[in-house]
Coordinates of C-alpha atoms and ligand atoms in Angstrom, one line a residue:
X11 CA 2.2 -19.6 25.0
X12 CA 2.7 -20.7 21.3
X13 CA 0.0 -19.7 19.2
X14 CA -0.1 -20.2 15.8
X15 CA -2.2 -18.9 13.1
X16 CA -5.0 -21.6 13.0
X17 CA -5.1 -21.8 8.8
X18 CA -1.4 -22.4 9.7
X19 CA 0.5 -25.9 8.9
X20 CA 3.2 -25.8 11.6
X21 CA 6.5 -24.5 9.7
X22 CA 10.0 -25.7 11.2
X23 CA 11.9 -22.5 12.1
X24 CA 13.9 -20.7 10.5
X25 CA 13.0 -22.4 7.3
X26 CA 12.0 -20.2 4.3
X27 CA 7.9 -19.7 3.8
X28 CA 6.3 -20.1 0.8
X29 CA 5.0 -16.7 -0.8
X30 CA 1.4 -16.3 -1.3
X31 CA 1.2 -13.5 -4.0
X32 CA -1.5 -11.3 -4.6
X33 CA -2.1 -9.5 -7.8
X34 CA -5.1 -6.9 -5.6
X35 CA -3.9 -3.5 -6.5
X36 CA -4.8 -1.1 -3.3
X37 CA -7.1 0.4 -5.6
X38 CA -8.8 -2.4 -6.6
X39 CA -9.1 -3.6 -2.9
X40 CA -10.7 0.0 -2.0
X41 CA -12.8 0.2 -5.0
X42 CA -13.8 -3.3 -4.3
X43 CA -14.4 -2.6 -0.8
X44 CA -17.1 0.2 -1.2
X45 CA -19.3 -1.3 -3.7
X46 CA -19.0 -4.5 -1.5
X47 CA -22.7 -5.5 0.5
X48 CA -21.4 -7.1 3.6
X49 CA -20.4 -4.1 5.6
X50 CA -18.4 -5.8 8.2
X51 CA -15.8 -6.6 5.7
X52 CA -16.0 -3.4 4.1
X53 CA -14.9 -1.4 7.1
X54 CA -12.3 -4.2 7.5
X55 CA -10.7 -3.9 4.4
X56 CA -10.7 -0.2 4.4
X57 CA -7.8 -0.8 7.2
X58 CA -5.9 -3.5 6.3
X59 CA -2.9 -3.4 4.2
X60 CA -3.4 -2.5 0.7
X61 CA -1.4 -5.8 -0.6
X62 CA -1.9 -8.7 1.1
X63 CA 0.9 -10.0 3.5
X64 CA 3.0 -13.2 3.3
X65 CA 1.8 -16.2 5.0
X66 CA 2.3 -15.6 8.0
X67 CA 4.1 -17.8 10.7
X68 CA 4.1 -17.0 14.4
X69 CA 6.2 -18.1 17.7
X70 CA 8.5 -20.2 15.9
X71 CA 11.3 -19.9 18.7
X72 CA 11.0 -22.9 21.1
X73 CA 9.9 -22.1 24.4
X74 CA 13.1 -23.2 26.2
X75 CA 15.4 -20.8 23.8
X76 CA 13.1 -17.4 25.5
X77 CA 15.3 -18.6 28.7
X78 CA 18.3 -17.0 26.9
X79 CA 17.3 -14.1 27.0
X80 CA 16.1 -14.1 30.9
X81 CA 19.6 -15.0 31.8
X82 CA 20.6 -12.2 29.3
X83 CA 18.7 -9.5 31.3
X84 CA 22.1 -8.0 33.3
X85 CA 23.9 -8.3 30.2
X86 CA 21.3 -6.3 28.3
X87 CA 21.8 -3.7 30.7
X88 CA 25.5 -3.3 30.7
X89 CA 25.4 -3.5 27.3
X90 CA 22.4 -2.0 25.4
X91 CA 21.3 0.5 27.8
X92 CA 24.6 1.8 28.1
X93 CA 24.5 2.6 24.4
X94 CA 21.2 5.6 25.3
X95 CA 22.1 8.8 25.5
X96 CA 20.6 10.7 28.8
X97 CA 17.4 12.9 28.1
X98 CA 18.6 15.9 29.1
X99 CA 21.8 16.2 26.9
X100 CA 20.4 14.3 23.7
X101 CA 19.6 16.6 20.9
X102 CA 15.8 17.5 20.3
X103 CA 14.0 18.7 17.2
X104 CA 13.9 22.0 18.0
X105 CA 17.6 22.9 18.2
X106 CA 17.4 22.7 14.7
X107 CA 14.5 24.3 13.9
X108 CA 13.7 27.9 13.6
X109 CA 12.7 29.4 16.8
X110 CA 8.4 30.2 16.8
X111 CA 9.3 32.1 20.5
X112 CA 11.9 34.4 18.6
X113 CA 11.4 38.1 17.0
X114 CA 13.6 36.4 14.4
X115 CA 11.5 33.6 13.5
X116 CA 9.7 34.7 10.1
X117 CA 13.7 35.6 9.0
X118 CA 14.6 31.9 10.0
X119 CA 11.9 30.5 8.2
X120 CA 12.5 32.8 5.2
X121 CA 16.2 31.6 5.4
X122 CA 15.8 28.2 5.0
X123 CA 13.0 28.6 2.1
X124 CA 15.7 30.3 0.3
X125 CA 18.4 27.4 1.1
X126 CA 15.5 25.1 0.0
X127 CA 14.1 26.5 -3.0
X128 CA 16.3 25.0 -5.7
X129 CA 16.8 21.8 -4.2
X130 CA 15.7 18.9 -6.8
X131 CA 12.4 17.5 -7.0
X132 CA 14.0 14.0 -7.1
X133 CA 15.8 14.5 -3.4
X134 CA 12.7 15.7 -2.2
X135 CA 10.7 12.5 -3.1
X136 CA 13.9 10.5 -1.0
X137 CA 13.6 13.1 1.8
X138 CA 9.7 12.4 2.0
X139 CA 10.3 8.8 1.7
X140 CA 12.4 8.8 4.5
X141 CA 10.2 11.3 6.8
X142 CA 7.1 8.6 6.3
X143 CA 9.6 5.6 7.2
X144 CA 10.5 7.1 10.4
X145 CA 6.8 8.7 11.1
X146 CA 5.6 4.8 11.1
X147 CA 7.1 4.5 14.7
X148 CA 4.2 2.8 16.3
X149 CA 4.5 -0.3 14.1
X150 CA 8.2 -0.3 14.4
X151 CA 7.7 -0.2 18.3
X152 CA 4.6 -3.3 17.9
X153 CA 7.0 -5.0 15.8
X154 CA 9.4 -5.8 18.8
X155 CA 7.1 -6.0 21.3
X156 CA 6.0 -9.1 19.3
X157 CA 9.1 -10.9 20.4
X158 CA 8.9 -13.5 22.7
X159 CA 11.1 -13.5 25.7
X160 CA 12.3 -9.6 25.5
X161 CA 8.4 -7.8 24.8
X162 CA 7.1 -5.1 27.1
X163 CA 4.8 -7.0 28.8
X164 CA 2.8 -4.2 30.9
X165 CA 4.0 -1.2 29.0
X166 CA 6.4 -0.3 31.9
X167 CA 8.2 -3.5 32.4
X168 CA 11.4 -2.6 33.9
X169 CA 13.2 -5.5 32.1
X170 CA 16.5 -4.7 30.6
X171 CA 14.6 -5.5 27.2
X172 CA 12.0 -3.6 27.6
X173 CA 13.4 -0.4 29.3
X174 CA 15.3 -0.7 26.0
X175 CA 12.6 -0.8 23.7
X176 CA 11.0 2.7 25.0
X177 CA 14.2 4.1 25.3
X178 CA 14.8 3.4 21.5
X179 CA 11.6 4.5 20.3
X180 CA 11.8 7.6 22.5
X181 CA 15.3 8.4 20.5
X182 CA 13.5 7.0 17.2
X183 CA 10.9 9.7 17.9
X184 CA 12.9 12.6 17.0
X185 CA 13.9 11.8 13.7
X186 CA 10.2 11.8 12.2
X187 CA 9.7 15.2 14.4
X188 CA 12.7 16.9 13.1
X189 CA 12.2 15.5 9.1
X190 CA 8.0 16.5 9.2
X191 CA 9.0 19.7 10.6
X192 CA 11.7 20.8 8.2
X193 CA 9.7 19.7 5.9
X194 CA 6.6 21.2 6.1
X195 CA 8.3 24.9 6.7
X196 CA 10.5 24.3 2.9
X197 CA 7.0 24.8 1.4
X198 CA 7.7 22.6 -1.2
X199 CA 5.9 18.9 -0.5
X200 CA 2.4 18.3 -0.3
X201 CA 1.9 17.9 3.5
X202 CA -1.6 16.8 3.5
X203 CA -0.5 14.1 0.8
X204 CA 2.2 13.1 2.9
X205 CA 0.2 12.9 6.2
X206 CA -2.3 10.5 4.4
X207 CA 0.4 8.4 3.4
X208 CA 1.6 8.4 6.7
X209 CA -2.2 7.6 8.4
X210 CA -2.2 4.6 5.5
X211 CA 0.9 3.3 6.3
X212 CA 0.4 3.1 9.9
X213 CA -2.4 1.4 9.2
X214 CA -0.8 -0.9 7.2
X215 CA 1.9 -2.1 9.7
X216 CA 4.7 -4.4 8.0
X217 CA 5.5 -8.1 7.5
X218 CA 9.1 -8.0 8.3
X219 CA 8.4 -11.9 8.8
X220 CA 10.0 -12.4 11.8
X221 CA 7.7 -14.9 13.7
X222 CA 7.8 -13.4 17.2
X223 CA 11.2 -15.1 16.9
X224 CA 14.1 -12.5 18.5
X225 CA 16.6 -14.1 16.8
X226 CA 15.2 -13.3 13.8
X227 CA 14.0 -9.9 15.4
X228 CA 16.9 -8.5 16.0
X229 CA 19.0 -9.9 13.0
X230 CA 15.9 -7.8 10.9
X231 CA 16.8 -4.6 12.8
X232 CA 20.2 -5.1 13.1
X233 CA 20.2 -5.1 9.3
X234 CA 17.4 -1.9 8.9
X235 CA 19.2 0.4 11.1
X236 CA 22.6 0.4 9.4
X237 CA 20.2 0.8 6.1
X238 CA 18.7 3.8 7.5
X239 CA 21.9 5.1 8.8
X240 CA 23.2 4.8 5.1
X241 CA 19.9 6.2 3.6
X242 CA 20.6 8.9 6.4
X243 CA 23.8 9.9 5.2
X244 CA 23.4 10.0 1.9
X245 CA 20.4 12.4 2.1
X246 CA 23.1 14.4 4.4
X247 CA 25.7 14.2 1.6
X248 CA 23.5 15.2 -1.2
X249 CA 21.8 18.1 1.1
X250 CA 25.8 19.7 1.4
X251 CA 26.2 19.0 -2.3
X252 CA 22.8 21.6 -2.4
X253 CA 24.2 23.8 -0.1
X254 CA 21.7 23.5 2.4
X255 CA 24.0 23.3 5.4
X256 CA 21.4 22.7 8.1
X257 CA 19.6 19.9 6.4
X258 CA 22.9 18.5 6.4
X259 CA 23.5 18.6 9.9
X260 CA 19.9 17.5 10.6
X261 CA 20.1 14.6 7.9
X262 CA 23.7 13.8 9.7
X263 CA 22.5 14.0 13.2
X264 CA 19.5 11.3 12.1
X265 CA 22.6 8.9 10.5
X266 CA 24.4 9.3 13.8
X267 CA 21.6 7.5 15.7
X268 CA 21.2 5.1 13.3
X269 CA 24.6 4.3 13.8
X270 CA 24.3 3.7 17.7
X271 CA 21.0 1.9 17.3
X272 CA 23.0 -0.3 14.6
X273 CA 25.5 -1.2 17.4
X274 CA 22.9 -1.8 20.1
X275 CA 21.4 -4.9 17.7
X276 CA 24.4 -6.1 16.1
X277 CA 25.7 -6.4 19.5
X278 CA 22.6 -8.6 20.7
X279 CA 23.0 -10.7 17.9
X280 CA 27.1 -11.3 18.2
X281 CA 26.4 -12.4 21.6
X282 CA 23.4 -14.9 20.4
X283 CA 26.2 -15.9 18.6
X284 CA 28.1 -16.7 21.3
X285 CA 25.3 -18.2 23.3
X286 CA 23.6 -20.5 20.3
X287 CA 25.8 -20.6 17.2
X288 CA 23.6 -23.0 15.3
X289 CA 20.2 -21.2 15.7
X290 CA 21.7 -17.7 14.8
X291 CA 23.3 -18.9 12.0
X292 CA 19.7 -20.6 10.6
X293 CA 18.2 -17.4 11.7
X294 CA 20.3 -15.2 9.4
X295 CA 19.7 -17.5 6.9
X296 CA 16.4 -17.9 7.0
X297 CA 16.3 -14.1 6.9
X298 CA 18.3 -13.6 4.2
X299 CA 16.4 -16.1 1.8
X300 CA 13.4 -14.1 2.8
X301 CA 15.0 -11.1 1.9
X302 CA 15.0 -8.4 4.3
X303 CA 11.7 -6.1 3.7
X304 CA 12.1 -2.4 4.1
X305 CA 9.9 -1.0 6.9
X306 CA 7.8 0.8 4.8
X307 CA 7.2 -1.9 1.9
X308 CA 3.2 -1.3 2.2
X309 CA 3.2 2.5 2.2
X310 CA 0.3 4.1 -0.1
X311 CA -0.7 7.4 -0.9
X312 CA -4.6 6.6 -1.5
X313 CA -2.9 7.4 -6.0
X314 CA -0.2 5.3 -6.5
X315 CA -0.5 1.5 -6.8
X316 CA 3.3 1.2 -6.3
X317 CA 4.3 4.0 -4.3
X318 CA 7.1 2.2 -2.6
X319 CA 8.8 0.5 -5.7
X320 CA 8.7 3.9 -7.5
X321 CA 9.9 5.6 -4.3
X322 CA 13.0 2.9 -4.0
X323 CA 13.7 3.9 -7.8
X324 CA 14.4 7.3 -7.3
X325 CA 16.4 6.2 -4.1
X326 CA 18.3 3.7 -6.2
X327 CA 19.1 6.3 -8.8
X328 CA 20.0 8.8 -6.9
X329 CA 22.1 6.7 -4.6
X330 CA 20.5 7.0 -1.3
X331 CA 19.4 3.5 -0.9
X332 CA 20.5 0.7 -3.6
X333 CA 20.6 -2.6 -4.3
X334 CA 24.6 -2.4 -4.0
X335 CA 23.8 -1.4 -0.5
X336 CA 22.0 -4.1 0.6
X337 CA 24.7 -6.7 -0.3
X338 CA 27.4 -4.4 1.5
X339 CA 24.8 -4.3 4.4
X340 CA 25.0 -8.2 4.3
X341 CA 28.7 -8.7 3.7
X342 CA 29.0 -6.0 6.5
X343 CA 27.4 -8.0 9.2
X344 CA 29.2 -11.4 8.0
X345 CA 32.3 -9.5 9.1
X346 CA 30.9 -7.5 12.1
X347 CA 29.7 -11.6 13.6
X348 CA 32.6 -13.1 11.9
X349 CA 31.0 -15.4 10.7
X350 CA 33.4 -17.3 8.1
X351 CA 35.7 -18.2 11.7
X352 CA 32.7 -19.8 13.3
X353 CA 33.2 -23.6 13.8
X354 CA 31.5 -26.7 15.6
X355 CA 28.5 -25.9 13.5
X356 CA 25.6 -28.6 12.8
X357 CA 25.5 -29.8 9.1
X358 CA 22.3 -27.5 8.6
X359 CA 24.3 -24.7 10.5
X360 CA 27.4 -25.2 8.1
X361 CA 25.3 -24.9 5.2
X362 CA 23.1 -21.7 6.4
X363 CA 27.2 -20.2 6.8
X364 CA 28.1 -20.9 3.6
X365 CA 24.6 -19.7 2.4
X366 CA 25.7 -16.2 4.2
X367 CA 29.4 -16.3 3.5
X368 CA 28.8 -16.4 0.0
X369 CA 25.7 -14.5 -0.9
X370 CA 27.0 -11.0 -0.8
X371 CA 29.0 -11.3 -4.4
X372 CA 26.2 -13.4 -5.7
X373 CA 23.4 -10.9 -5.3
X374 CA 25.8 -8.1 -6.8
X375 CA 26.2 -10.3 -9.9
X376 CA 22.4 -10.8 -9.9
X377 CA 22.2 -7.1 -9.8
X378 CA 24.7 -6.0 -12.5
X379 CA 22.6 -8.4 -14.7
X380 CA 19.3 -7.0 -13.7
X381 CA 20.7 -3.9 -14.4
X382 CA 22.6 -4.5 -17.8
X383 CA 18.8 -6.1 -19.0
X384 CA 17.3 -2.6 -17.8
X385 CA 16.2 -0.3 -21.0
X386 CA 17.7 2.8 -20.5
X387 CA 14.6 4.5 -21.2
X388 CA 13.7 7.4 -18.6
X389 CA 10.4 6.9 -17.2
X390 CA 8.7 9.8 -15.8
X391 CA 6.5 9.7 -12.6
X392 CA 4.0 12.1 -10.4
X393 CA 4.5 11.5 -6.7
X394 CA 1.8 13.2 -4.9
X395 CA 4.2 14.3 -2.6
X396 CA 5.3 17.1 -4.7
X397 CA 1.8 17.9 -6.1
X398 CA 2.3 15.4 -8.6
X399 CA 5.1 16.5 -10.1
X400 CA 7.0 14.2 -12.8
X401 CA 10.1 12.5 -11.2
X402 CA 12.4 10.3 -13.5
X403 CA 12.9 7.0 -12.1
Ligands
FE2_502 FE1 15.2 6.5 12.7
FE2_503 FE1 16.5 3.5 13.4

């Protein structure tokens, strides 16, 4: 059924939406919230997203293109679900984690204080960052059962899609576990901070903008899980670098999922490719003009009115996730669909390719400038996180 959003004028797909901006600050928004009369809309606004969310456009697929991916259902099994590991030999939390059963716990535990103790503040504000990412499961798990054509319909559908879908947030699971739980025993992050970042955030949800549409579903994730696997193993690099061997492996071990994840979506999308070359290639577009938001764009702590920018900073700097990165992500997946070969495009398709095929190099050179403008100025900032200790940006 295609419903739209009834403020809505109907929006082609796979065209770019205008941006409605929003100066609120969350604070602003809360503040306002409590003093307001009309309690209805207080309560409301206590649990919705601290910034306000694009306009928003819904079901833009056509109705005929959700038979692709019925007729894709035996393909999706020899192909996606063939990329899960089996339950009982996957890895688990706990076979990194200190034992609580074991006379030898307390030592454990002592252990990896000591490995932990002079790790950076500035890595731990990346680790946290990436702990409350992965903690925000639920909405990543709404997000594609928004999809038309491949959602869980019952919450036990035993489509190939769906089977899917559990089985990758099931995996998913694991890495928020494992991250929250190493955490919290280092003694050194503010866990009660963290959790209420964690309750906002969920709360929250995200605007990835991708319109129920799967094409544009699975483009988005195709593109977030090689970020995370990158973000992943650069948080395992830097832990070596420390010397904390086991945070390595852990931080690793998180990357390597990424990694399969990466190839279960990229692998949906090649063969959309295959199936509808013009759509895919307006759907990558249209994506790409959008700019691909990270997962946890509307994170807040209940302090800091730009948690997530700040949080990207420190990334940035320290090289876990920057902006580099996201133009090698892009001119990574215009190789992985080969996408400069493709031919017998539309005129529109043709010019969403060479929108693709060229925009790699031109957001580096955006960057470089953006960067060269920067004053090299360190600014200092609390994250709550680490009981407000002063990070440089
Ligand atoms: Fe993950
Ligand atoms: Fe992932």
């Amino acid at each position: 059924m295609a419903l739209r959003t009834n403020f809505q004028p109907k929006l082609s797909p796979f065209l770019s939406n205008p941006v409605k901006k929003d100066p609120r600050s969350p604070l602003v928004s809360v503040a306002s919230t409590v003093r307001s009369s009309n309690r209805v809309d207080s309560s409301k606004k206590l649990f919705t997203p601290p910034r306000e969310v694009h306009v928003q456009v819904t079901h833009s697929l056509p109705p005929q293109k959700i038979e692709i991916f019925k007729s894709l259902e035996d393909w999706a099994e020899n192909n996606l679900l063939a990329l899960l590991k089996p339950v009982h030999t996957n890895w688990q939390p706990q076979d990194f984690l200190p034992e609580p059963s074991s006379e030898g716990f307390y030592d454990e535990v002592k252990d990896l204080r000591e490995r932990t103790k002079e790790i950076p503040d500035d890595y731990f504000v990346c680790l946290v960052g990436d702990m409350i990412t992965e903690e925000a499961l639920p909405t990543y798990q709404t997000m594609l059962n928004t999809l038309d054509g491949v959602r869980d319909e019952t919450g036990a559908s035993l489509t190939s899609w769906a089977v899917w879908t559990r089985a990758w947030t099931a995996e998913e699971n694991r890495h928020g576990d494992l991250l929250n739980k190493y955490l919290y025993l280092t003694g050194r992050v503010d866990m009660r901070q963290i959790e209420k970042t964690i309750q906002y955030l969920i709360g929250s949800g995200m605007d990835p903008r991708t319109e129920n549409n799967p094409y544009l579903g699975f483009i988005y994730t195709s593109f977030q899980e090689r970020a995370t696997f990158i973000s992943h193993g650069n948080t395992a690099n830097h832990a070596r670098q420390y010397g904390d061997l086991r945070l390595a492996q852990i931080c690793g071990t998180i990357a390597a999922d990424e990694k399969r994840h990466e190839a279960a979506y990229t692998k949906i999308v090649e063969k959309l490719f295959e199936v509808d070359p013009d759509d895919t290639m307006l759907a990558f577009a249209d994506m790409m003009r959008k700019k691909i938001s990270m997962p946890a764009h509307l994170m807040y702590d209940g302090r800091d009115d730009n948690l997530f920018g700040n949080f990207s900073a420190v990334a940035q700097r320290l090289g876990v996730y920057t902006a580099k990165d996201y133009a090698d992500i892009l001119e990574h997946l215009v190789g992985r669909w080969k996408l400069e070969g493709i031919l017998g495009l539309s005129g529109e398709g043709k010019r969403a390719q060479d929108f693709v095929c060229t925009l790699a190099p031109r957001i580096r050179r955006l960057e470089e400038r953006a960067e060269s403008r920067k004053t090299k100025r360190a600014e200092m900032m609390p994250f709550s996180w680490i009981f407000d200790r002063k990070v440089q940006l």
